[in-house]
Amino acid sequence: GESVGLHLPTLSVQEGDNSIINCAYSNSASDYFIWYKQESGKGPQFIIDIRSNMDKRQGQRVTVLLNKTVKHLSLQIAATQPGDSAVYFCAERIGNTPLVFGKGTRLSVIA
Amino acid sequence: NAGVTQTPKFQVLKTGQSMTLQCAQDMNHEYMSWYRQDPGMGLRLIHYSVGAGITDQGEVPNGYNVSRSTTEDFPLRLLSAAPSQTSVYFCASSYWPPYGYTFGSGTRLTVV
């Protein structure tokens, strides 16, 4: 199956700064994307999603951007807080198939 | 709502033993799935089901069996445990087609 990759395995950000986590996907047929947050010892938690007919979607302090031309997805976290420290996964879906997850990026927030 | 409940949370098995990891959801989700998570490997799909009586293989199905006799339950059976099956196992459920999974809290399995 198609893989979902990440540009950076680890990211350190100063508290209060904005964080940007990137993800590359390889299948142009992918029609739906999700970002998950996983804290240590817990299961992944849904953050935000976006369909392929959109370029941008905003939630509370988070924004997902989709660039279909270069097959790139990003998660922006505004005013990063210590509680944002976690591993972040992107996932993609092609039609009626299970999600395919990337390997994850660890975000560390420096107080 | 309890969401997705996995039991046990921790388990140690000896090589060759068998066991069943339990997963139950109370959201009336059609879709249920099992993933394993290994360091640096992300989440890999083992088996999934889109409804009672329907199961299918994922990326890494060897050594595991599943069945779906009810909408609520989706147990994962390890037939003969091997050290390579040491991992953290997550159950996830959603409506179908999936627009976002709800995950359980995981089962940490060690095979010695």
PDB file of C-alpha atoms in Angstrom, chain B residues 24-103:
ATOM      1  CA  ALA B  24     -15.283  -3.588  22.958  1.00  0.00           C
ATOM      2  CA  GLN B  25     -16.995  -0.392  21.814  1.00  0.00           C
ATOM      3  CA  ASP B  26     -20.351   1.078  22.768  1.00  0.00           C
ATOM      4  CA  MET B  27     -20.746   3.631  19.963  1.00  0.00           C
ATOM      5  CA  ASN B  28     -22.462   1.312  17.471  1.00  0.00           C
ATOM      6  CA  HIS B  29     -19.528   1.703  15.087  1.00  0.00           C
ATOM      7  CA  GLU B  30     -19.503  -0.551  12.048  1.00  0.00           C
ATOM      8  CA  TYR B  31     -15.743  -0.470  11.627  1.00  0.00           C
ATOM      9  CA  MET B  32     -13.284  -1.977  14.094  1.00  0.00           C
ATOM     10  CA  SER B  33      -9.608  -2.655  13.658  1.00  0.00           C
ATOM     11  CA  TRP B  34      -6.436  -3.768  15.379  1.00  0.00           C
ATOM     12  CA  TYR B  35      -3.097  -1.996  15.010  1.00  0.00           C
ATOM     13  CA  ARG B  36       0.279  -2.752  16.464  1.00  0.00           C
ATOM     14  CA  GLN B  37       2.722  -0.007  17.327  1.00  0.00           C
ATOM     15  CA  ASP B  38       6.448  -0.636  17.407  1.00  0.00           C
ATOM     16  CA  PRO B  39       9.183   1.977  17.964  1.00  0.00           C
ATOM     17  CA  GLY B  40       9.916   3.831  14.740  1.00  0.00           C
ATOM     18  CA  MET B  41       7.282   1.870  12.812  1.00  0.00           C
ATOM     19  CA  GLY B  42       4.159   3.876  13.431  1.00  0.00           C
ATOM     20  CA  LEU B  43       0.793   2.097  13.515  1.00  0.00           C
ATOM     21  CA  ARG B  44       0.465  -0.983  11.345  1.00  0.00           C
ATOM     22  CA  LEU B  45      -2.887  -2.552  10.565  1.00  0.00           C
ATOM     23  CA  ILE B  46      -3.299  -6.200  11.576  1.00  0.00           C
ATOM     24  CA  HIS B  47      -6.970  -7.016  10.855  1.00  0.00           C
ATOM     25  CA  TYR B  48     -10.142  -5.047  10.425  1.00  0.00           C
ATOM     26  CA  SER B  49     -13.882  -5.516  10.182  1.00  0.00           C
ATOM     27  CA  VAL B  50     -16.599  -3.409   8.549  1.00  0.00           C
ATOM     28  CA  GLY B  51     -19.439  -5.211  10.285  1.00  0.00           C
ATOM     29  CA  ALA B  52     -20.512  -8.318  12.164  1.00  0.00           C
ATOM     30  CA  GLY B  53     -19.437 -11.447  10.314  1.00  0.00           C
ATOM     31  CA  ILE B  54     -17.001  -9.553   8.051  1.00  0.00           C
ATOM     32  CA  THR B  55     -13.242  -9.448   8.608  1.00  0.00           C
ATOM     33  CA  ASP B  56     -10.265  -8.727   6.424  1.00  0.00           C
ATOM     34  CA  GLN B  57      -6.488  -8.739   6.663  1.00  0.00           C
ATOM     35  CA  GLY B  58      -4.342  -5.675   7.028  1.00  0.00           C
ATOM     36  CA  GLU B  59      -0.648  -5.113   6.521  1.00  0.00           C
ATOM     37  CA  VAL B  60       0.684  -7.555   9.160  1.00  0.00           C
ATOM     38  CA  PRO B  61      -1.900 -10.335   9.724  1.00  0.00           C
ATOM     39  CA  ASN B  62       0.383 -13.356  10.185  1.00  0.00           C
ATOM     40  CA  GLY B  63       0.143 -14.979  13.609  1.00  0.00           C
ATOM     41  CA  TYR B  64      -3.167 -13.314  14.472  1.00  0.00           C
ATOM     42  CA  ASN B  65      -6.813 -14.297  14.118  1.00  0.00           C
ATOM     43  CA  VAL B  66      -9.964 -12.240  14.527  1.00  0.00           C
ATOM     44  CA  SER B  67     -13.706 -12.747  14.448  1.00  0.00           C
ATOM     45  CA  ARG B  68     -16.643 -10.347  14.650  1.00  0.00           C
ATOM     46  CA  SER B  69     -19.742 -12.047  15.985  1.00  0.00           C
ATOM     47  CA  THR B  70     -21.288  -8.837  17.368  1.00  0.00           C
ATOM     48  CA  THR B  71     -21.089  -5.161  16.475  1.00  0.00           C
ATOM     49  CA  GLU B  72     -19.599  -4.350  19.889  1.00  0.00           C
ATOM     50  CA  ASP B  73     -16.722  -6.845  20.179  1.00  0.00           C
ATOM     51  CA  PHE B  74     -13.637  -7.534  18.093  1.00  0.00           C
ATOM     52  CA  PRO B  75     -11.173  -9.869  19.856  1.00  0.00           C
ATOM     53  CA  LEU B  76      -7.651 -10.456  18.577  1.00  0.00           C
ATOM     54  CA  ARG B  77      -6.195 -13.932  19.086  1.00  0.00           C
ATOM     55  CA  LEU B  78      -2.528 -14.757  19.174  1.00  0.00           C
ATOM     56  CA  LEU B  79      -2.290 -18.410  18.210  1.00  0.00           C
ATOM     57  CA  SER B  80       1.291 -19.174  19.273  1.00  0.00           C
ATOM     58  CA  ALA B  81       3.061 -16.141  20.678  1.00  0.00           C
ATOM     59  CA  ALA B  82       6.506 -15.230  19.373  1.00  0.00           C
ATOM     60  CA  PRO B  83       8.994 -12.598  20.640  1.00  0.00           C
ATOM     61  CA  SER B  84       8.394 -10.675  17.378  1.00  0.00           C
ATOM     62  CA  GLN B  85       4.848 -10.046  18.594  1.00  0.00           C
ATOM     63  CA  THR B  86       6.095  -7.979  21.511  1.00  0.00           C
ATOM     64  CA  SER B  87       4.392  -4.659  20.879  1.00  0.00           C
ATOM     65  CA  VAL B  88       1.680  -2.262  21.939  1.00  0.00           C
ATOM     66  CA  TYR B  89      -1.682  -3.185  20.442  1.00  0.00           C
ATOM     67  CA  PHE B  90      -4.424  -0.672  19.785  1.00  0.00           C
ATOM     68  CA  CYS B  91      -8.014  -1.276  18.890  1.00  0.00           C
ATOM     69  CA  ALA B  92      -9.839   1.439  16.962  1.00  0.00           C
ATOM     70  CA  SER B  93     -13.412   1.903  15.811  1.00  0.00           C
ATOM     71  CA  SER B  94     -15.402   4.297  13.663  1.00  0.00           C
ATOM     72  CA  TYR B  95     -18.397   4.598  11.412  1.00  0.00           C
ATOM     73  CA  TRP B  96     -17.809   3.358   7.869  1.00  0.00           C
ATOM     74  CA  PRO B  97     -16.282   4.746   5.743  1.00  0.00           C
ATOM     75  CA  PRO B  98     -13.945   6.018   8.432  1.00  0.00           C
ATOM     76  CA  TYR B  99     -13.854   9.738   9.100  1.00  0.00           C
ATOM     77  CA  GLY B 100     -11.760   9.425  12.210  1.00  0.00           C
ATOM     78  CA  TYR B 101     -11.068   6.581  14.546  1.00  0.00           C
ATOM     79  CA  THR B 102     -11.628   6.333  18.269  1.00  0.00           C
ATOM     80  CA  PHE B 103      -8.744   4.420  19.819  1.00  0.00           C
TER      81      PHE B 103
END
